Coordinates of C-alpha atoms and ligand atoms in Angstrom, one line a residue:
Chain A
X1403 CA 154.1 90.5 94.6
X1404 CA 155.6 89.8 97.7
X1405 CA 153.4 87.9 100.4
X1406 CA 152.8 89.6 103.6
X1407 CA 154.1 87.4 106.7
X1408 CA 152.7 87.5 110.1
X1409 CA 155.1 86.3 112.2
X1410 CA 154.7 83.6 114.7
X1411 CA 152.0 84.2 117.1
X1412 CA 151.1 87.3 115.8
X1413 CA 148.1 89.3 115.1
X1414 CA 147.7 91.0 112.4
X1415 CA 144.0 92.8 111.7
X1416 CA 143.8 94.4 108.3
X1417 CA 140.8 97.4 107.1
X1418 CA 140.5 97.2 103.7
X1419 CA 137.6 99.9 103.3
X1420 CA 137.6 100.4 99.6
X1421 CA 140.0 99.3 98.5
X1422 CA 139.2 96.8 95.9
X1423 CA 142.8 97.3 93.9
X1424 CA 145.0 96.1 96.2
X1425 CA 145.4 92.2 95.7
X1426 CA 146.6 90.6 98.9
X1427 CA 148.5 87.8 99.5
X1428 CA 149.2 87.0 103.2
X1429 CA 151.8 84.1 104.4
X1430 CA 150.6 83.1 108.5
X1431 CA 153.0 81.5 110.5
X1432 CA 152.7 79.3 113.4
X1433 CA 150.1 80.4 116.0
X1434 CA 149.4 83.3 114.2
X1435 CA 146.4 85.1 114.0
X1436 CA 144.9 87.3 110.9
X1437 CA 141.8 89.2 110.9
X1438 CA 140.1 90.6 107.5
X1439 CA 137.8 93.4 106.8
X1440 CA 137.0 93.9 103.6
X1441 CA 134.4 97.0 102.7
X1442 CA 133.8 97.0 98.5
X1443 CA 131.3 100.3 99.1
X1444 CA 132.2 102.8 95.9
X1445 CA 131.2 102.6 92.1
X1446 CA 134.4 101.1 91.3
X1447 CA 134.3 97.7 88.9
X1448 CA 137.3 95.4 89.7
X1449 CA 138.4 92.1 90.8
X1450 CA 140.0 91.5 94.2
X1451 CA 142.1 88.2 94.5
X1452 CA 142.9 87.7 98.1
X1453 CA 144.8 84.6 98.5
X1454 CA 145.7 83.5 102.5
X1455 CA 147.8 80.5 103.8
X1456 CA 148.4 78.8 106.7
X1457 CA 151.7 78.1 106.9
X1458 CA 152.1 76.8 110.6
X1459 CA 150.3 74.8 113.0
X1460 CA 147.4 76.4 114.9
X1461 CA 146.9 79.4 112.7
X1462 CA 143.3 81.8 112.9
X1463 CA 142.0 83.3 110.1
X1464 CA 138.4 85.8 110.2
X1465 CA 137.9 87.4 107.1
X1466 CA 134.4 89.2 106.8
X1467 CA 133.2 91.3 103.8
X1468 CA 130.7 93.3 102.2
X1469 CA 130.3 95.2 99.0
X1470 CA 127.0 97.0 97.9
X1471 CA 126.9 97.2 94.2
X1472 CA 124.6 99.9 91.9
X1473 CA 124.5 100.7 88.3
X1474 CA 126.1 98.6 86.4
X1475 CA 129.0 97.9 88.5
X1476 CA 130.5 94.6 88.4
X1477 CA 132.9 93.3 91.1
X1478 CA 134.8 90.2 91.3
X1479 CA 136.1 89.0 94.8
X1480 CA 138.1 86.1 94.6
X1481 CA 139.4 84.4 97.6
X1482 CA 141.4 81.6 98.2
X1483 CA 142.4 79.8 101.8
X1484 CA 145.1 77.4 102.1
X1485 CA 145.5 75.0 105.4
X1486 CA 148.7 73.8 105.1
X1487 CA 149.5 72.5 108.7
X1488 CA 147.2 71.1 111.7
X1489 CA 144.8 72.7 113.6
X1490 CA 144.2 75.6 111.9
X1491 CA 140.6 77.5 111.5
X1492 CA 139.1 79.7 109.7
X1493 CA 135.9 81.8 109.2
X1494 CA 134.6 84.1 106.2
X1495 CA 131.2 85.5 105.9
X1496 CA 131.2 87.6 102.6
X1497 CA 128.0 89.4 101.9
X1498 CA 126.8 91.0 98.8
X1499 CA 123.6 93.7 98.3
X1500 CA 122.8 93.8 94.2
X1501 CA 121.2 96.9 93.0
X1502 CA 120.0 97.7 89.7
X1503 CA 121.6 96.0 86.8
X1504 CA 124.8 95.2 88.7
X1505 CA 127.0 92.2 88.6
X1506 CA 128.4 90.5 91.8
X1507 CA 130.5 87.4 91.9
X1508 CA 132.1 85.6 95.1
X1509 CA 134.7 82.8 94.9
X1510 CA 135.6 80.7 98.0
X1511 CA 138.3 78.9 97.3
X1512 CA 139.0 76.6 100.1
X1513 CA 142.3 74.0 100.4
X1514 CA 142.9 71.8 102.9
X1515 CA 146.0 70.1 102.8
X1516 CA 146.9 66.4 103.6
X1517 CA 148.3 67.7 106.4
X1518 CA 146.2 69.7 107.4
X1519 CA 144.8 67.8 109.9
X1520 CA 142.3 69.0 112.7
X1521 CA 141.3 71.7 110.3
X1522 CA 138.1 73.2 111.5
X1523 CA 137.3 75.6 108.4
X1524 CA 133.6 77.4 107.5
X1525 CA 132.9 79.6 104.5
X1526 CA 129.4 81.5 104.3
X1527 CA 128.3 83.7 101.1
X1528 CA 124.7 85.6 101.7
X1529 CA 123.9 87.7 99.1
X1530 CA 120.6 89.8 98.6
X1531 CA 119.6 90.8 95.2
X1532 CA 117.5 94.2 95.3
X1533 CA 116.6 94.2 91.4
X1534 CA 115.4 91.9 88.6
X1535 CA 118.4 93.0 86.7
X1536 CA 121.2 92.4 88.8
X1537 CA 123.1 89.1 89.0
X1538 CA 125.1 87.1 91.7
X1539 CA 127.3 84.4 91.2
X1540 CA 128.8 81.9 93.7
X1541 CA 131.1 79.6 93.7
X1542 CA 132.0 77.8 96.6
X1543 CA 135.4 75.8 96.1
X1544 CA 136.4 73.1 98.2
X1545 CA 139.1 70.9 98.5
X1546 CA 140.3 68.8 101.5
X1547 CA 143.2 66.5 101.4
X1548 CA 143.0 65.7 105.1
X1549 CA 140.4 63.4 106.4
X1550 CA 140.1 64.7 109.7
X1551 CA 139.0 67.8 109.7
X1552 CA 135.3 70.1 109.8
X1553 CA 134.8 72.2 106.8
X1554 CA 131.6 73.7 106.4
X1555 CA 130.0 76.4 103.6
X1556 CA 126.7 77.4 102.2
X1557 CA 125.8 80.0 100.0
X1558 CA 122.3 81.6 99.4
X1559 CA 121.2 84.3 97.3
X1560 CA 117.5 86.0 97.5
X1561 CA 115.6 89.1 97.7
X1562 CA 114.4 91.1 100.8
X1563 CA 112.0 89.3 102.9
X1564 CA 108.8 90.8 102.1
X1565 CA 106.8 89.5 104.8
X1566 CA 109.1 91.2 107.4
X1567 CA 108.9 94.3 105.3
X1568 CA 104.8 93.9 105.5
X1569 CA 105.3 93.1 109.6
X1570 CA 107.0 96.2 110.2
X1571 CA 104.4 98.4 108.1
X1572 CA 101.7 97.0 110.2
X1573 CA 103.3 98.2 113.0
X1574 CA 103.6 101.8 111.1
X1575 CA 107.1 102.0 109.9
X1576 CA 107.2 103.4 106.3
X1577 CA 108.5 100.7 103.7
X1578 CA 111.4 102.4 103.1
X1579 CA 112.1 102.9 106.5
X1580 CA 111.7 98.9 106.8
X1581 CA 114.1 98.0 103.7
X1582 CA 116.6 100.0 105.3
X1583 CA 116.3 98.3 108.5
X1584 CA 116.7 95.2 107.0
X1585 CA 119.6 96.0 105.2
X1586 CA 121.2 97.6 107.9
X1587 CA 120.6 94.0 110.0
X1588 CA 122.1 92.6 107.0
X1589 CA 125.5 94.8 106.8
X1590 CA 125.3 94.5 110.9
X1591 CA 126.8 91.2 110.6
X1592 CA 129.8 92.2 109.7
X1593 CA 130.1 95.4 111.2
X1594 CA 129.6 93.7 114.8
X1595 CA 132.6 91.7 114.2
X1596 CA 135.2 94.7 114.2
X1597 CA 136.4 96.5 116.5
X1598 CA 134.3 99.3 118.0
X1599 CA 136.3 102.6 116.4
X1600 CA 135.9 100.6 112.8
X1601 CA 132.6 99.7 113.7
X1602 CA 131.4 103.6 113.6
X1603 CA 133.5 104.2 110.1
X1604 CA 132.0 101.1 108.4
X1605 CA 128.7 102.2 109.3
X1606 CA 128.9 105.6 107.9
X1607 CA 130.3 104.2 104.8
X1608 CA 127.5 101.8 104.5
X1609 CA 124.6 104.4 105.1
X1610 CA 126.5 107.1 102.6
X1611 CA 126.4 104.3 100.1
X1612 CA 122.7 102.8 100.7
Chain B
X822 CA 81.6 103.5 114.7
X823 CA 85.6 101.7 114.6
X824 CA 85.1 100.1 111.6
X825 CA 82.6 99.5 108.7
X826 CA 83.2 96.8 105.7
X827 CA 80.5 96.9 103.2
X828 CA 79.9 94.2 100.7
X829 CA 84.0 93.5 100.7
X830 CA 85.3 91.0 97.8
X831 CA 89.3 90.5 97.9
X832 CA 91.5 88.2 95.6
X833 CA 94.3 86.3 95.6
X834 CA 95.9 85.9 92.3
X835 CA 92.7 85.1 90.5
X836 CA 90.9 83.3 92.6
X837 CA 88.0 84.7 94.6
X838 CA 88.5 84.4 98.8
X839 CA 85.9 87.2 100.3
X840 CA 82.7 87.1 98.6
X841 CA 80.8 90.1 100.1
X842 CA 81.9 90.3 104.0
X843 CA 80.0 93.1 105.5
X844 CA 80.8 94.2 109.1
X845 CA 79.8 97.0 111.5
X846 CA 82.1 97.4 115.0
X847 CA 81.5 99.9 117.4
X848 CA 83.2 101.3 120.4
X849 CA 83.9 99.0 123.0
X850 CA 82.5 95.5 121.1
X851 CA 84.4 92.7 121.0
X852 CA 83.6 90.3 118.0
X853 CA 84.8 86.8 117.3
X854 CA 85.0 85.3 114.3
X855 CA 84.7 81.7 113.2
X856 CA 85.0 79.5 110.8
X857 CA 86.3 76.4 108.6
X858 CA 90.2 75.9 108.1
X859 CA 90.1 78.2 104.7
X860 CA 87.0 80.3 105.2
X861 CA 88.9 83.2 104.6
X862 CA 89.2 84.9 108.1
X863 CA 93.1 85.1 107.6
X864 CA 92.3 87.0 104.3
X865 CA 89.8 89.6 105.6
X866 CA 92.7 90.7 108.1
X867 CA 94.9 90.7 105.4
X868 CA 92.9 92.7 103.1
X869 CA 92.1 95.2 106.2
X870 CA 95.6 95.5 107.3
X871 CA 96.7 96.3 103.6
X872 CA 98.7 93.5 102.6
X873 CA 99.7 93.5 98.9
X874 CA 99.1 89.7 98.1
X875 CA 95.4 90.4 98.0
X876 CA 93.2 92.7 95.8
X877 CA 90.3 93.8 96.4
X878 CA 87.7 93.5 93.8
X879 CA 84.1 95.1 95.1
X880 CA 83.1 97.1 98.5
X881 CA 84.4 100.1 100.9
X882 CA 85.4 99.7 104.4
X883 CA 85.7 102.9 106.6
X884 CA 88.0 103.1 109.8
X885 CA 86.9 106.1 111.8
X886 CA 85.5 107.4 109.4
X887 CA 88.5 107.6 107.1
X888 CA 88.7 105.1 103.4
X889 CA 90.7 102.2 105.0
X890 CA 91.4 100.7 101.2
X891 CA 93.4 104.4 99.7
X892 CA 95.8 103.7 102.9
X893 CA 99.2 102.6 102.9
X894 CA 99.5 99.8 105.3
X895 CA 101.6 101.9 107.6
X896 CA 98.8 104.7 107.6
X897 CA 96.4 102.6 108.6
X898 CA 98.7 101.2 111.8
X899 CA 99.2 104.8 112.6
X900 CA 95.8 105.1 112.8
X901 CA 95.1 102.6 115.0
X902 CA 94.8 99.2 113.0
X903 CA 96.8 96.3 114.8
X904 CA 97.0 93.0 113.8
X905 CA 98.6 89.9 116.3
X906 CA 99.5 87.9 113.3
X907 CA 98.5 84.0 112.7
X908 CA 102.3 83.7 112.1
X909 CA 104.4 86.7 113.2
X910 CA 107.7 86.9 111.1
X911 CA 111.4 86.8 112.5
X912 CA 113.6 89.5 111.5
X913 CA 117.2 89.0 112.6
X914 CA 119.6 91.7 113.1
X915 CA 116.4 94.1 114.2
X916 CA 116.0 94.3 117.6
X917 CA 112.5 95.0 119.7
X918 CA 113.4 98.0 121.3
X919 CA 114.7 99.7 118.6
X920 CA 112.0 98.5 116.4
X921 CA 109.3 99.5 119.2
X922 CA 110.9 103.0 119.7
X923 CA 110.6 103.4 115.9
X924 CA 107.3 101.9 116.1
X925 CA 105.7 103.8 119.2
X926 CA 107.3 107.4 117.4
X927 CA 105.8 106.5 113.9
X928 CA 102.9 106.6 115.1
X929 CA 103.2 109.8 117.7
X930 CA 104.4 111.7 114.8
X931 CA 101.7 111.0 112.2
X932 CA 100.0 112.0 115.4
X933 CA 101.0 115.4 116.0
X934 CA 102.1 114.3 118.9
X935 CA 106.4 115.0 120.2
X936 CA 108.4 111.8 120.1
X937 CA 109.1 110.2 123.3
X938 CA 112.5 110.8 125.0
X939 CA 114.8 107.9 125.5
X940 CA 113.4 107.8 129.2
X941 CA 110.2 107.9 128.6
X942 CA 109.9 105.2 126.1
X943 CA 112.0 102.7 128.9
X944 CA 109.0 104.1 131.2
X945 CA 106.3 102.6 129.0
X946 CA 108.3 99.7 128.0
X947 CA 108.5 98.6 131.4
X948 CA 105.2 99.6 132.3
X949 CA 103.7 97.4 129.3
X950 CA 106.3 94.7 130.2
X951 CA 104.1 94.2 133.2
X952 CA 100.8 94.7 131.7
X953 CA 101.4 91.3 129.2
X954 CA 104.1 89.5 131.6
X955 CA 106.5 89.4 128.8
X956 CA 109.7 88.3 129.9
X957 CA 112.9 90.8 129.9
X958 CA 115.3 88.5 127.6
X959 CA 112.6 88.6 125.0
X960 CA 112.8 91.9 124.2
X961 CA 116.4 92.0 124.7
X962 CA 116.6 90.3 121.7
X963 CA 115.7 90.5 117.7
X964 CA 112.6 90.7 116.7
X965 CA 110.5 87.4 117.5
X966 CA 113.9 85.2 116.6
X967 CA 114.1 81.8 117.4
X968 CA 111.2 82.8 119.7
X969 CA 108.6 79.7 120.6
X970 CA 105.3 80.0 119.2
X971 CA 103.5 81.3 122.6
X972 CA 106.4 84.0 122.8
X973 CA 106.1 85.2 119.5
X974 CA 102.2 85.4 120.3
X975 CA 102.7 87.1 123.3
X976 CA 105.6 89.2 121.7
X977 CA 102.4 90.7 119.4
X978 CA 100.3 91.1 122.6
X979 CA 102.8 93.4 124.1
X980 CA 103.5 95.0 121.0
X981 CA 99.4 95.8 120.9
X982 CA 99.8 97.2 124.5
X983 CA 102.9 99.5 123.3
X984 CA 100.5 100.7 120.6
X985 CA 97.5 101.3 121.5
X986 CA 95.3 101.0 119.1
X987 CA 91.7 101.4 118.6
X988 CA 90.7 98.6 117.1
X989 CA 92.9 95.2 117.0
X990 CA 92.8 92.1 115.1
X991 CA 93.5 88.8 116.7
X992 CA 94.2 86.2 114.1
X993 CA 94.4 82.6 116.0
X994 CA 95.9 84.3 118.7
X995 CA 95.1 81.3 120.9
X996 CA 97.1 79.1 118.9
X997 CA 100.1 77.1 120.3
X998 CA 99.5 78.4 123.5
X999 CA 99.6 76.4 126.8
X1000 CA 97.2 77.3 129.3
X1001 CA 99.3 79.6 131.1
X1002 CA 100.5 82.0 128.3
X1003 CA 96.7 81.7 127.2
X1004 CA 95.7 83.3 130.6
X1005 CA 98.2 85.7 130.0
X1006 CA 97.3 86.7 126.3
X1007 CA 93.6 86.9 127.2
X1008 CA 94.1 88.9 130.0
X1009 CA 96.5 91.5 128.6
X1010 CA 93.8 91.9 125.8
X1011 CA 90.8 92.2 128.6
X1012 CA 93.2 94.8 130.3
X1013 CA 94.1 96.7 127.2
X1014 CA 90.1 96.4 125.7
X1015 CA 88.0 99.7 127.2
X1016 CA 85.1 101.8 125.7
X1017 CA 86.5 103.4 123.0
X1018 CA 88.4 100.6 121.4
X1019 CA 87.6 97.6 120.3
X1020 CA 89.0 94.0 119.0
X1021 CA 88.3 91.2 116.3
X1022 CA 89.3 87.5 117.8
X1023 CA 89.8 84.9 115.2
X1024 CA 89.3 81.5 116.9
X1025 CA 88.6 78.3 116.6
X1026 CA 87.8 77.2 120.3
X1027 CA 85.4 78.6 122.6
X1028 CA 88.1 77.9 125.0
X1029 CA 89.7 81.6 124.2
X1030 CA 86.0 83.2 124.8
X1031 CA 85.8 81.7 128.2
X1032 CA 88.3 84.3 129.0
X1033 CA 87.7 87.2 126.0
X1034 CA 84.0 87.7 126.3
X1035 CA 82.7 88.6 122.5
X1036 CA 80.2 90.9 122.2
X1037 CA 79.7 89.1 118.9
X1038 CA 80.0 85.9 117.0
X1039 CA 79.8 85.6 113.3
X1040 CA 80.9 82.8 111.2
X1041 CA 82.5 83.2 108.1
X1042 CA 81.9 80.4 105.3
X1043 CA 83.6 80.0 101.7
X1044 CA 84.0 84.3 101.9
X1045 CA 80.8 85.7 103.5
X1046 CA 79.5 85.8 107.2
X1047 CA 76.8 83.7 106.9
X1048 CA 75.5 84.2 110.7
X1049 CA 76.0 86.2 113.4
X1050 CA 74.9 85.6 117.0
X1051 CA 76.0 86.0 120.3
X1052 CA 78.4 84.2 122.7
X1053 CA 76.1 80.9 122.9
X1054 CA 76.8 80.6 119.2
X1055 CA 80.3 79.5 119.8
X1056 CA 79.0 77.0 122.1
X1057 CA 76.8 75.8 119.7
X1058 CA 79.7 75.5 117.2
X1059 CA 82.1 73.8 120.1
X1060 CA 79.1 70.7 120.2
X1061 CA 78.0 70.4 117.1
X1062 CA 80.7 71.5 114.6
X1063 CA 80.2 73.1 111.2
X1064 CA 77.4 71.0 109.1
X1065 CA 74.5 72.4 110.5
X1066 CA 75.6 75.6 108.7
X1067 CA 76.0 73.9 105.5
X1068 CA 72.8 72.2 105.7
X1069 CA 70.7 75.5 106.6
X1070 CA 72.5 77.7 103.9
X1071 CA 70.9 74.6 101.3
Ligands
ATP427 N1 98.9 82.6 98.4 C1 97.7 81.9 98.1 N2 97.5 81.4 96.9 C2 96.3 80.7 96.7 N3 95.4 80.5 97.6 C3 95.6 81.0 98.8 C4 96.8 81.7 99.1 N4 96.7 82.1 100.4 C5 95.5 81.6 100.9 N5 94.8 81.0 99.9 C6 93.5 80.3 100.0 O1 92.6 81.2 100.5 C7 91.6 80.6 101.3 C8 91.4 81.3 102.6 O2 92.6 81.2 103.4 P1 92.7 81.9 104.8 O3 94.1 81.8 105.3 O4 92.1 83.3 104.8 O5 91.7 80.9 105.7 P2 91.4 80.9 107.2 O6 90.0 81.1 107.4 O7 92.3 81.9 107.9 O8 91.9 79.4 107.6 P3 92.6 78.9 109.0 O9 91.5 78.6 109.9 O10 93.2 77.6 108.5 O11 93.6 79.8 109.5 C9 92.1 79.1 101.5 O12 91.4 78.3 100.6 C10 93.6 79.2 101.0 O13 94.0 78.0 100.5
MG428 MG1 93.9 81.8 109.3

């Protein structure tokens, strides 16, 4: 497969609303920007490699994600992020809500080259798990080469708060009507990061799919 | 009558918190309650407010009239059971208005009543804003997030004024106050209090009845109320502490 560029102080912004089969693999040159939406909201069960380097100096990267899994769905989303010059950044926030019996996993591959320097890289994986049966794996991958750089990533996994679910009942919302505004606030994370005519798509999706 | 709990025993896993509370409050009372760190006061508005950590094991309360105990815990706010939690919870990504126009129509629908316009809910908002001298930016935001413990207290005091209800719980609502906000809090819940409503203020300082006049004192001890007097009670408790109790209850 043949990487994507984006050329020299460029931006590229890139939708991919269900679309878990097309594997990406995206070259950024100097000054370039790329922005990453990634929606995983159908039944489908696949992996999703998406493999990103920075090339040039002073390269952005954004990629934000979320995939709702049901049934017994299982989805694999594997990403991997290469500095390879100075003063680069990048953020990713991918989120996951686990239904039923299903199977989630997230890799975050991050590399930092030795020359990489000035780097200023975070990774965050939040996942909410909705079922006794349904599993999440993370695995956060770090590797830096350069010694002057700020890479940060956590990853947490755990059910809906209950106690905000009990706070909103006492005011006299119904408890479904409080699980759903708490996953909404969840998925809103995401969603407030695109633009605002995605925005409106990625909602519907989400709600047709909750 | 608001609110009647008859012998009431409630649970936590397996061990035994309310041993037999019993409690009659009419229109227009105000009762305080007192107590030990651990008493159980948290409990009994837990168990009255619904919340599914407890069981209850023994007793009946009625809430105009109506079995408070086969409610759902929204049912009961709908019909007019607020609590100003000891610890209110954050909930990012929900913000107050939304949350209070969802709230506010809940409860107008179970009603009977027509939800309010978009206009009409700014109108009471801002009206209510006033009432509790809650600041603008706080209900800009989500709900009580990275709020300071006297905001999030006086978050739940103008979320009682937006509500309305008729009888109101006040769990430590005191606490982590400074003087001013404590002014404020116990003024918004003299303004709010009139003759058909009525509140419950869990305390531990007299301080807080300086300003909120009980009708009522009781102290609750190891699950029950064990006494029940009027205001000069709580003075007696400000000078001379708890072991007088113990030592007339042996
Ligand atoms: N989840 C729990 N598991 C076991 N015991 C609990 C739990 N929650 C509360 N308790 C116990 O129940 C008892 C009553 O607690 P409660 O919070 O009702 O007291 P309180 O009177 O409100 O005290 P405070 O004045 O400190 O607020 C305490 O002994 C407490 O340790
Ligand atoms: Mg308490």
């Amino acid at each position: 497969m043949n990487p994507l560029i984006i050329n020299k102080e460029y931006t590229e912004t890139i939708y991919l609303f269900n679309e878990a089969k097309a594997d990406l693999h995206i070259v950024q040159q100097e000054a370039s920007t790329l922005n990453l939406f990634v929606l995983h909201l159908t039944d489908l069960s696949c992996m999703q490699h998406i493999h990103i380097q920075q090339e040039g100096e002073h390269c952005r990267t954004n990629i934000y994600g979320l995939a709702v899994l049901k049934g017994k769905q299982e989805y694999l989303c594997d990403t991997l992020l290469e500095h390879q010059k100075e003063n680069g950044t990048s953020t990713l926030i991918f989120k996951y809500l686990l239904f039923d019996e299903a199977k989630g996993e997230f890799v975050g591959r991050l590399k930092v080259q030795p020359n990489a320097q000035h780097t200023d890289a975070s990774q965050t994986n939040r996942n909410i798990v909705l079922s006794d049966k349904a599993k999440m794996r993370t695995m956060p991958q770090l590797e830096i080469y350069a010694d002057d750089v700020r890479c940060s990533h956590g990853a947490t996994t755990g059910a809906l708060d209950n106690e905000a679910i009990f706070y909103m009942q006492q005011r006299g919302l119904q408890k479904d009507l409080a699980r759903q505004l708490l996953l909404q606030a969840f998925a809103e994370d995401i969603f407030e990061k695109m633009p605002i005519q995605q925005q409106e798509q990625a909602r519907n999706l989400f709600t047709q799919r909750i | 009558m608001i609110l009647s709990i008859k012998n009431l025993h409630a649970n936590i896993g397996e061990k035994e918190i309310l041993k037999g509370v019993s409690l009659d409050i009419r229109e227009g009372e105000i009762h305080a309650i007192m107590g030990p760190n651990g008493a159980g006061k948290s409990t009994l508005s837990a168990v009255l407010t619904g919340n599914p950590a407890y069981t209850v094991t023994q007793g009946e309360v009625l809430f105009n009239g109506k079995d408070l105990l086969k409610m759902s815990p929204e049912d009961r706010a709908r019909e007019g059971l607020f609590l100003c939690f000891q610890y209110p919870v954050e909930i990012p990504g929900v913000s107050m208005v939304n949350f209070m126009r969802t709230a506010v129509n809940e409860k107008r629908k179970y009603q009977g009543q027509k939800e309010l316009t978009a206009s009409e809910f700014l109108k009471l908002m801002r009206e209510k804003k006033e009432l509790v001298e809650i600041d603008d930016r706080l209900t800009k935001r989500a709900v009580n997030e990275g709020f300071s413990g006297g905001e999030k207290k006086r978050n739940e005091i103008f979320q009682m004024a937006m509500l309305e209800p008729s009888l109101s719980i006040l769990d430590e609502a005191d606490s982590g106050l400074d003087i001013d906000a404590l002014r404020i809090v116990a003024e918004g819940v003299n303004k709010l209090h009139n003759d058909k409503n009525a509140s419950i203020v869990i305390t531990h300082y007299q301080r807080l009845l300086d300003y909120i006049v009980p009708d009522f004192v009781h102290i609750l001890y190891e699950g029950k109320i064990v006494k029940t007097g009027d205001k000069k009670l709580a003075l007696t408790l400000e000078q001379k502490g708890y072991d007088w109790i113990k030592d007339e209850l042996v």
